[in-house]
Amino acid sequence: MISFKKVYQERKVIMSNAQQMELLQFSSVADNIISIKQTRNRSTNSKKKKVNPINFGLKNPGMNFKTFFTSEAHQHTLSIIDKVVEAPGVDYPFIYLCGASGTGKTHLLNAIAEKILHHNKKYRLKFMSGKELLENYKLYISQNRFAEFIYDYTDNVDGLFIDDIQEVFNSQDFQSDFCLIFSRFQHLKGQIICTGCTLPRDLKGLVARFSSRLSSGLVVQMNMVDKLVCKKIIDQRFCESAIVAAPSITDLMATRYSSNLHELESAILKIKSLDTFKKGTSITLNQAKSALNIVGATPLDKGSIQNTLSQVADHYKVSVESLLSNSRLKKIAIPRHMCMYILHHCLHIRPTKIASIFSKDHTSVLYALEKIKKLNSVDNSITETIQNILSSN
């Protein structure tokens, strides 16, 4: 039997101190994993029972590719996903899906899992939230079963899918230990897919090793869905519930909730709660506004968040993608700050929501709003620029 500690002794002469420490830690755990595996195999053989692969299931089986509406921005991502489904753990062993809340990360993660399980009934999948993973980790540690934790989350599964991995960032101990899972999965050619709200390079307070692991895989940024996709979602949900609604209602909802699919789904539920459609009569625009707590003609009726992004990008001759990126170049930062200012002061969107749109923290948005406010107090052309942006097609 190979001893991982012996491998460590042979390799440490060509490694840095940090690498030596990680390999030593991994080799100790790996030797314990072999012992655990042998013990469990003996137990299984003694009972002479066939052990079926354990499927730790989907969070929401209804979230599949049939209900995942795509736009042109998703096409490259979906081509990558096809390769992952065909051969998990081969071309892209670690994928990090990043985007603001309501951009479809959880839906896509569920859809990938559902398709993999459809193609391979014996695929062993652990699908959980970052919070659940951290709680399980703490439970294992409290029972002095660390090596067993590593075994159960690597050798005992083929794929590890973690939704909202930012939940684990509060534990530096877990961050360090999770690096062993990365290393072990790499050795076993397993598949890890995580979702998070922030790009790895922008995360603060992370253990260096853990940060490097998050950045080492394929990082896929999920941008906001466009208005056309929102309309498709609304039309499907209305059709499923036999709701008769005027096109103006669909347009209103797609415009108002295009930045967050969670809010869109909530709005659809509010429309479904109306009693009028059950009587076979069509829902009016005023009834829809009442159900959605919309009074009068709201600013979002006049232009969607996506339109505002496009208008600002066109005015400054930059791309929408660059506005949503983390570039600090002046030619990008100023348009981004202006866009945040317009979203807040003209469309009356909360700073916290603007932060989610740009994958920034709340303080970054407040800084941008204050900066444009100061510029506007000394430069009259700022107001004129805003008017030109809003009046553009």
Short mmCIF file of C-alpha atoms in Angstrom, two decimals:
data_model
loop_
_atom_site.label_atom_id
_atom_site.label_comp_id
_atom_site.label_asym_id
_atom_site.label_seq_id
_atom_site.Cartn_x
_atom_site.Cartn_y
_atom_site.Cartn_z
CA MET A 1 0.00 0.00 0.00
CA ILE A 2 1.34 3.45 -0.94
CA SER A 3 2.11 5.70 2.00
CA PHE A 4 1.37 9.33 1.29
CA LYS A 5 3.72 10.35 4.10
CA LYS A 6 6.55 8.56 2.25
CA VAL A 7 5.66 10.51 -0.90
CA TYR A 8 5.86 13.68 1.16
CA GLN A 9 9.39 12.82 2.38
CA GLU A 10 10.52 12.26 -1.21
CA ARG A 11 9.04 15.48 -2.57
CA LYS A 12 9.64 18.00 0.21
CA VAL A 13 13.20 18.77 -0.91
CA ILE A 14 11.90 20.53 -4.03
CA MET A 15 8.97 22.34 -2.42
CA SER A 16 8.49 25.65 -0.63
CA ASN A 17 7.64 25.69 3.09
CA ALA A 18 3.96 26.45 2.35
CA GLN A 19 3.76 23.62 -0.18
CA GLN A 20 5.46 21.25 2.27
CA MET A 21 2.94 22.09 4.97
CA GLU A 22 -0.04 21.52 2.64
CA LEU A 23 1.30 18.21 1.30
CA LEU A 24 2.11 16.97 4.80
CA GLN A 25 -1.40 17.82 5.95
CA PHE A 26 -2.89 16.16 2.85
CA SER A 27 -0.70 13.04 3.13
CA SER A 28 -1.72 12.50 6.76
CA VAL A 29 -5.40 12.80 5.90
CA ALA A 30 -5.01 10.66 2.78
CA ASP A 31 -3.46 7.79 4.76
CA ASN A 32 -6.40 8.00 7.17
CA ILE A 33 -8.80 7.99 4.20
CA ILE A 34 -7.29 4.71 3.00
CA SER A 35 -7.83 3.25 6.47
CA ILE A 36 -11.46 4.45 6.51
CA LYS A 37 -12.07 3.03 3.05
CA GLN A 38 -10.64 -0.37 4.02
CA THR A 39 -12.73 -0.45 7.22
CA ARG A 40 -15.92 0.38 5.35
CA ASN A 41 -15.13 -2.18 2.65
CA ARG A 42 -14.66 -4.92 5.26
CA SER A 43 -17.95 -3.93 6.88
CA THR A 44 -19.72 -4.02 3.54
CA ASN A 45 -18.22 -7.38 2.52
CA SER A 46 -19.13 -8.96 5.85
CA LYS A 47 -22.78 -8.04 5.36
CA LYS A 48 -22.66 -9.21 1.72
CA LYS A 49 -25.04 -6.48 0.67
CA LYS A 50 -24.81 -4.43 -2.49
CA VAL A 51 -24.31 -0.77 -1.64
CA ASN A 52 -26.03 1.50 -4.13
CA PRO A 53 -24.46 4.89 -4.94
CA ILE A 54 -25.76 7.56 -2.61
CA ASN A 55 -27.38 10.48 -4.42
CA PHE A 56 -27.56 13.51 -2.18
CA GLY A 57 -30.10 14.91 -4.57
CA LEU A 58 -31.19 18.13 -6.11
CA LYS A 59 -32.28 21.18 -4.19
CA ASN A 60 -35.08 21.83 -6.66
CA PRO A 61 -35.78 19.23 -9.40
CA GLY A 62 -38.10 21.74 -11.10
CA MET A 63 -35.10 23.93 -11.91
CA ASN A 64 -33.91 22.27 -15.11
CA PHE A 65 -32.89 23.33 -18.61
CA LYS A 66 -36.50 23.10 -19.80
CA THR A 67 -37.37 26.00 -17.50
CA PHE A 68 -34.03 27.84 -17.86
CA PHE A 69 -34.60 30.58 -20.42
CA THR A 70 -31.43 31.79 -22.07
CA SER A 71 -30.25 34.88 -23.87
CA GLU A 72 -27.29 35.38 -26.20
CA ALA A 73 -25.12 36.18 -23.16
CA HIS A 74 -25.61 32.60 -21.91
CA GLN A 75 -24.64 30.77 -25.11
CA HIS A 76 -20.90 30.48 -24.35
CA THR A 77 -21.66 29.32 -20.81
CA LEU A 78 -24.07 26.67 -22.05
CA SER A 79 -21.50 25.32 -24.53
CA ILE A 80 -19.13 24.82 -21.59
CA ILE A 81 -21.87 23.19 -19.52
CA ASP A 82 -22.51 20.68 -22.33
CA LYS A 83 -18.90 19.48 -22.01
CA VAL A 84 -19.23 19.21 -18.23
CA VAL A 85 -22.41 17.13 -18.54
CA GLU A 86 -20.79 14.78 -21.08
CA ALA A 87 -17.63 14.27 -19.01
CA PRO A 88 -17.78 15.71 -15.46
CA GLY A 89 -14.39 16.48 -13.93
CA VAL A 90 -12.44 16.30 -17.21
CA ASP A 91 -12.23 19.62 -19.08
CA TYR A 92 -13.49 21.91 -16.31
CA PRO A 93 -13.07 20.13 -12.94
CA PHE A 94 -13.85 23.32 -11.00
CA ILE A 95 -16.39 25.96 -12.06
CA TYR A 96 -17.37 29.07 -10.13
CA LEU A 97 -20.69 30.63 -11.21
CA CYS A 98 -20.65 34.26 -10.11
CA GLY A 99 -23.42 36.83 -10.26
CA ALA A 100 -25.75 39.06 -8.32
CA SER A 101 -28.81 37.67 -6.58
CA GLY A 102 -31.54 36.75 -9.03
CA THR A 103 -29.36 36.18 -12.11
CA GLY A 104 -30.14 32.45 -12.33
CA LYS A 105 -27.07 30.89 -10.67
CA THR A 106 -29.02 28.44 -8.48
CA HIS A 107 -31.32 27.50 -11.35
CA LEU A 108 -28.35 26.76 -13.61
CA LEU A 109 -26.60 24.74 -10.89
CA ASN A 110 -29.74 22.62 -10.41
CA ALA A 111 -30.13 22.21 -14.17
CA ILE A 112 -26.54 20.96 -14.54
CA ALA A 113 -27.04 18.47 -11.71
CA GLU A 114 -30.35 17.25 -13.14
CA LYS A 115 -28.82 16.68 -16.57
CA ILE A 116 -25.76 14.84 -15.20
CA LEU A 117 -27.98 12.55 -13.12
CA HIS A 118 -30.19 11.96 -16.16
CA HIS A 119 -27.18 10.83 -18.21
CA ASN A 120 -25.61 8.79 -15.41
CA LYS A 121 -28.00 7.20 -12.91
CA LYS A 122 -25.07 5.99 -10.77
CA TYR A 123 -23.47 9.41 -10.43
CA ARG A 124 -22.88 10.21 -6.74
CA LEU A 125 -23.73 13.83 -6.14
CA LYS A 126 -23.59 16.01 -3.06
CA PHE A 127 -25.67 19.15 -3.61
CA MET A 128 -25.89 21.59 -0.73
CA SER A 129 -25.62 25.21 0.28
CA GLY A 130 -22.44 26.68 1.70
CA LYS A 131 -24.19 27.05 5.05
CA GLU A 132 -25.12 23.35 5.13
CA LEU A 133 -21.57 22.35 4.20
CA LEU A 134 -20.11 24.49 6.97
CA GLU A 135 -22.54 23.05 9.53
CA ASN A 136 -21.64 19.50 8.50
CA TYR A 137 -17.94 20.34 8.72
CA LYS A 138 -18.36 21.66 12.27
CA LEU A 139 -20.28 18.51 13.23
CA TYR A 140 -17.52 16.21 11.94
CA ILE A 141 -14.83 18.29 13.69
CA SER A 142 -16.73 18.23 17.00
CA GLN A 143 -16.69 14.42 16.79
CA ASN A 144 -12.98 14.22 15.85
CA ARG A 145 -13.85 12.79 12.42
CA PHE A 146 -11.89 15.14 10.17
CA ALA A 147 -10.39 12.43 7.93
CA GLU A 148 -13.86 10.91 7.58
CA PHE A 149 -15.21 14.32 6.54
CA ILE A 150 -12.62 14.54 3.76
CA TYR A 151 -13.43 10.97 2.69
CA ASP A 152 -17.20 11.52 2.64
CA TYR A 153 -16.83 14.69 0.57
CA THR A 154 -14.26 13.32 -1.92
CA ASP A 155 -13.82 9.54 -2.29
CA ASN A 156 -17.48 8.88 -1.46
CA VAL A 157 -18.86 11.22 -4.15
CA ASP A 158 -18.28 12.02 -7.82
CA GLY A 159 -19.51 15.59 -7.76
CA LEU A 160 -19.76 18.35 -5.17
CA PHE A 161 -22.16 21.21 -5.97
CA ILE A 162 -22.20 24.11 -3.50
CA ASP A 163 -24.77 26.90 -3.77
CA ASP A 164 -23.88 30.26 -2.18
CA ILE A 165 -20.38 29.28 -1.15
CA GLN A 166 -19.87 32.71 0.45
CA GLU A 167 -21.59 31.25 3.52
CA VAL A 168 -18.33 29.43 4.36
CA PHE A 169 -16.16 32.54 4.22
CA ASN A 170 -16.71 33.27 7.92
CA SER A 171 -14.61 30.25 8.95
CA GLN A 172 -10.91 30.48 8.17
CA ASP A 173 -10.40 26.97 9.60
CA PHE A 174 -12.84 25.60 7.06
CA GLN A 175 -11.21 27.57 4.23
CA SER A 176 -7.84 25.97 4.99
CA ASP A 177 -9.29 22.49 5.34
CA PHE A 178 -11.42 22.82 2.23
CA CYS A 179 -8.20 23.17 0.22
CA LEU A 180 -7.67 19.47 0.97
CA ILE A 181 -10.99 18.70 -0.71
CA PHE A 182 -9.83 20.62 -3.78
CA SER A 183 -6.57 18.67 -3.87
CA ARG A 184 -8.29 15.34 -3.32
CA PHE A 185 -10.93 16.04 -6.00
CA GLN A 186 -8.17 16.99 -8.42
CA HIS A 187 -6.48 13.65 -7.72
CA LEU A 188 -9.75 11.72 -8.13
CA LYS A 189 -10.86 13.74 -11.21
CA GLY A 190 -14.13 14.73 -9.57
CA GLN A 191 -16.34 17.72 -10.42
CA ILE A 192 -16.81 20.77 -8.18
CA ILE A 193 -19.22 23.58 -9.09
CA CYS A 194 -19.88 26.52 -6.77
CA THR A 195 -22.01 29.64 -6.97
CA GLY A 196 -21.26 32.96 -5.34
CA CYS A 197 -22.17 36.64 -5.51
CA THR A 198 -18.64 38.05 -5.81
CA LEU A 199 -15.73 37.37 -8.13
CA PRO A 200 -12.91 35.50 -6.33
CA ARG A 201 -10.41 38.32 -6.90
CA ASP A 202 -12.72 40.78 -5.14
CA LEU A 203 -13.29 38.69 -2.03
CA LYS A 204 -11.74 40.01 1.15
CA GLY A 205 -10.54 38.28 4.30
CA LEU A 206 -9.90 34.91 2.67
CA VAL A 207 -7.07 32.53 3.46
CA ALA A 208 -4.57 32.88 0.60
CA ARG A 209 -4.69 29.19 -0.30
CA PHE A 210 -8.49 29.17 -0.39
CA SER A 211 -8.60 32.33 -2.51
CA SER A 212 -6.16 30.83 -5.01
CA ARG A 213 -8.29 27.68 -5.29
CA LEU A 214 -11.43 29.71 -6.07
CA SER A 215 -9.51 31.59 -8.77
CA SER A 216 -7.87 28.50 -10.23
CA GLY A 217 -10.95 27.14 -11.99
CA LEU A 218 -13.26 28.46 -14.67
CA VAL A 219 -15.01 31.59 -13.38
CA VAL A 220 -18.31 32.23 -15.21
CA GLN A 221 -19.94 35.61 -14.59
CA MET A 222 -23.75 35.55 -14.72
CA ASN A 223 -25.12 38.91 -15.85
CA MET A 224 -28.67 40.17 -15.52
CA VAL A 225 -31.26 38.57 -17.75
CA ASP A 226 -32.70 40.79 -20.44
CA LYS A 227 -36.27 41.94 -20.81
CA LEU A 228 -37.06 39.38 -23.54
CA VAL A 229 -36.09 36.49 -21.26
CA CYS A 230 -38.25 37.94 -18.48
CA LYS A 231 -41.23 38.06 -20.86
CA LYS A 232 -40.71 34.39 -21.78
CA ILE A 233 -40.67 33.44 -18.08
CA ILE A 234 -43.83 35.45 -17.37
CA ASP A 235 -45.65 34.03 -20.39
CA GLN A 236 -44.79 30.46 -19.35
CA ARG A 237 -45.89 30.97 -15.74
CA PHE A 238 -49.14 32.64 -16.83
CA CYS A 239 -49.80 29.84 -19.32
CA GLU A 240 -49.22 27.17 -16.66
CA SER A 241 -51.79 28.86 -14.39
CA ALA A 242 -54.24 29.72 -17.19
CA ILE A 243 -53.91 33.43 -16.37
CA VAL A 244 -55.28 35.85 -18.97
CA ALA A 245 -53.30 39.09 -18.83
CA ALA A 246 -52.86 41.96 -21.26
CA PRO A 247 -49.44 42.40 -22.95
CA SER A 248 -49.04 45.70 -21.09
CA ILE A 249 -48.91 43.74 -17.80
CA THR A 250 -46.20 41.42 -19.09
CA ASP A 251 -44.24 44.43 -20.34
CA LEU A 252 -44.64 46.23 -17.01
CA MET A 253 -43.40 43.23 -15.02
CA ALA A 254 -40.51 42.44 -17.39
CA THR A 255 -39.38 46.06 -17.23
CA ARG A 256 -39.69 46.45 -13.49
CA TYR A 257 -38.17 43.11 -12.39
CA SER A 258 -35.60 42.41 -15.12
CA SER A 259 -32.70 42.86 -12.68
CA ASN A 260 -33.75 40.11 -10.27
CA LEU A 261 -35.45 36.81 -11.08
CA HIS A 262 -36.35 36.25 -7.41
CA GLU A 263 -38.39 39.45 -7.42
CA LEU A 264 -39.92 38.48 -10.77
CA GLU A 265 -41.10 35.13 -9.40
CA SER A 266 -42.54 36.89 -6.35
CA ALA A 267 -44.41 39.31 -8.62
CA ILE A 268 -45.83 36.41 -10.64
CA LEU A 269 -47.13 34.83 -7.43
CA LYS A 270 -48.84 38.10 -6.51
CA ILE A 271 -50.61 38.16 -9.88
CA LYS A 272 -51.60 34.50 -9.45
CA SER A 273 -53.14 35.40 -6.09
CA LEU A 274 -55.75 37.61 -7.76
CA ASP A 275 -59.23 36.12 -7.69
CA THR A 276 -60.32 37.68 -10.96
CA PHE A 277 -58.50 35.30 -13.30
CA LYS A 278 -60.27 32.33 -11.67
CA LYS A 279 -63.57 33.75 -12.91
CA GLY A 280 -62.36 33.67 -16.50
CA THR A 281 -61.99 37.44 -16.86
CA SER A 282 -58.84 39.16 -18.03
CA ILE A 283 -56.65 40.95 -15.48
CA THR A 284 -56.47 44.68 -16.05
CA LEU A 285 -53.34 46.80 -15.78
CA ASN A 286 -54.71 48.65 -12.75
CA GLN A 287 -55.47 45.35 -10.98
CA ALA A 288 -51.93 44.16 -11.67
CA LYS A 289 -50.45 47.41 -10.37
CA SER A 290 -52.54 47.13 -7.23
CA ALA A 291 -51.36 43.55 -6.63
CA LEU A 292 -47.74 44.60 -7.19
CA ASN A 293 -48.11 47.70 -4.98
CA ILE A 294 -47.31 50.00 -7.92
CA VAL A 295 -48.89 53.44 -7.63
CA GLY A 296 -49.27 55.53 -10.77
CA ALA A 297 -46.68 55.54 -13.53
CA THR A 298 -43.47 54.47 -11.84
CA PRO A 299 -40.02 55.42 -13.14
CA LEU A 300 -39.35 51.82 -14.02
CA ASP A 301 -42.29 51.90 -16.44
CA LYS A 302 -40.30 54.39 -18.51
CA GLY A 303 -37.13 52.39 -18.90
CA SER A 304 -35.68 49.22 -17.58
CA ILE A 305 -32.42 48.86 -15.70
CA GLN A 306 -31.01 47.08 -18.74
CA ASN A 307 -31.99 50.03 -20.93
CA THR A 308 -30.26 52.43 -18.56
CA LEU A 309 -27.09 50.36 -18.68
CA SER A 310 -27.24 50.38 -22.47
CA GLN A 311 -27.93 54.12 -22.62
CA VAL A 312 -24.97 54.94 -20.36
CA ALA A 313 -22.70 52.54 -22.25
CA ASP A 314 -23.69 54.06 -25.62
CA HIS A 315 -23.16 57.61 -24.35
CA TYR A 316 -19.64 56.92 -23.10
CA LYS A 317 -18.84 54.50 -25.96
CA VAL A 318 -18.08 51.55 -23.70
CA SER A 319 -19.73 48.13 -23.41
CA VAL A 320 -22.34 47.09 -20.85
CA GLU A 321 -20.01 44.24 -19.87
CA SER A 322 -17.28 46.75 -18.97
CA LEU A 323 -19.74 48.70 -16.79
CA LEU A 324 -20.52 45.51 -14.89
CA SER A 325 -16.88 44.48 -14.71
CA ASN A 326 -14.39 45.30 -11.95
CA SER A 327 -12.18 47.48 -14.11
CA ARG A 328 -10.86 50.55 -12.28
CA LEU A 329 -9.84 52.41 -15.43
CA LYS A 330 -11.08 55.99 -15.35
CA LYS A 331 -12.87 55.60 -18.69
CA ILE A 332 -14.92 52.77 -17.12
CA ALA A 333 -15.23 53.95 -13.51
CA ILE A 334 -16.81 57.32 -14.34
CA PRO A 335 -19.57 55.83 -16.58
CA ARG A 336 -20.20 53.17 -13.94
CA HIS A 337 -20.58 55.82 -11.22
CA MET A 338 -22.89 57.82 -13.48
CA CYS A 339 -25.00 54.74 -14.14
CA MET A 340 -25.32 54.05 -10.41
CA TYR A 341 -26.33 57.68 -9.84
CA ILE A 342 -29.05 57.54 -12.53
CA LEU A 343 -30.40 54.23 -11.24
CA HIS A 344 -30.71 55.65 -7.74
CA HIS A 345 -31.84 59.24 -8.34
CA CYS A 346 -33.87 58.80 -11.54
CA LEU A 347 -35.21 55.26 -11.26
CA HIS A 348 -35.33 55.34 -7.43
CA ILE A 349 -33.56 52.01 -7.00
CA ARG A 350 -32.14 51.25 -3.56
CA PRO A 351 -28.33 51.33 -3.15
CA THR A 352 -28.37 47.74 -1.89
CA LYS A 353 -30.08 46.59 -5.08
CA ILE A 354 -27.67 48.62 -7.23
CA ALA A 355 -24.84 46.88 -5.38
CA SER A 356 -26.27 43.49 -6.37
CA ILE A 357 -26.59 44.59 -10.01
CA PHE A 358 -22.91 45.50 -10.21
CA SER A 359 -21.69 42.74 -7.85
CA LYS A 360 -20.32 45.41 -5.52
CA ASP A 361 -20.68 46.04 -1.83
CA HIS A 362 -23.04 48.67 -0.45
CA THR A 363 -20.26 51.12 0.43
CA SER A 364 -18.94 51.17 -3.16
CA VAL A 365 -22.34 52.34 -4.40
CA LEU A 366 -22.58 55.03 -1.72
CA TYR A 367 -19.12 56.26 -2.73
CA ALA A 368 -20.17 56.49 -6.38
CA LEU A 369 -23.39 58.37 -5.53
CA GLU A 370 -21.53 60.86 -3.37
CA LYS A 371 -18.84 61.37 -6.02
CA ILE A 372 -21.33 62.21 -8.79
CA LYS A 373 -23.27 64.42 -6.36
CA LYS A 374 -20.14 66.48 -5.64
CA LEU A 375 -19.29 66.72 -9.33
CA ASN A 376 -22.83 67.90 -10.05
CA SER A 377 -22.52 70.66 -7.43
CA VAL A 378 -19.54 72.22 -9.23
CA ASP A 379 -20.20 71.22 -12.83
CA ASN A 380 -23.54 72.09 -14.41
CA SER A 381 -22.83 69.86 -17.39
CA ILE A 382 -23.44 66.75 -15.25
CA THR A 383 -27.20 67.41 -15.15
CA GLU A 384 -27.22 68.00 -18.89
CA THR A 385 -25.32 64.74 -19.44
CA ILE A 386 -27.87 62.81 -17.39
CA GLN A 387 -30.73 64.34 -19.39
CA ASN A 388 -28.99 63.44 -22.66
CA ILE A 389 -28.51 59.84 -21.50
CA LEU A 390 -32.12 59.42 -20.42
CA SER A 391 -33.51 60.98 -23.61
CA SER A 392 -31.38 58.77 -25.89
CA ASN A 393 -32.94 55.78 -27.65
#
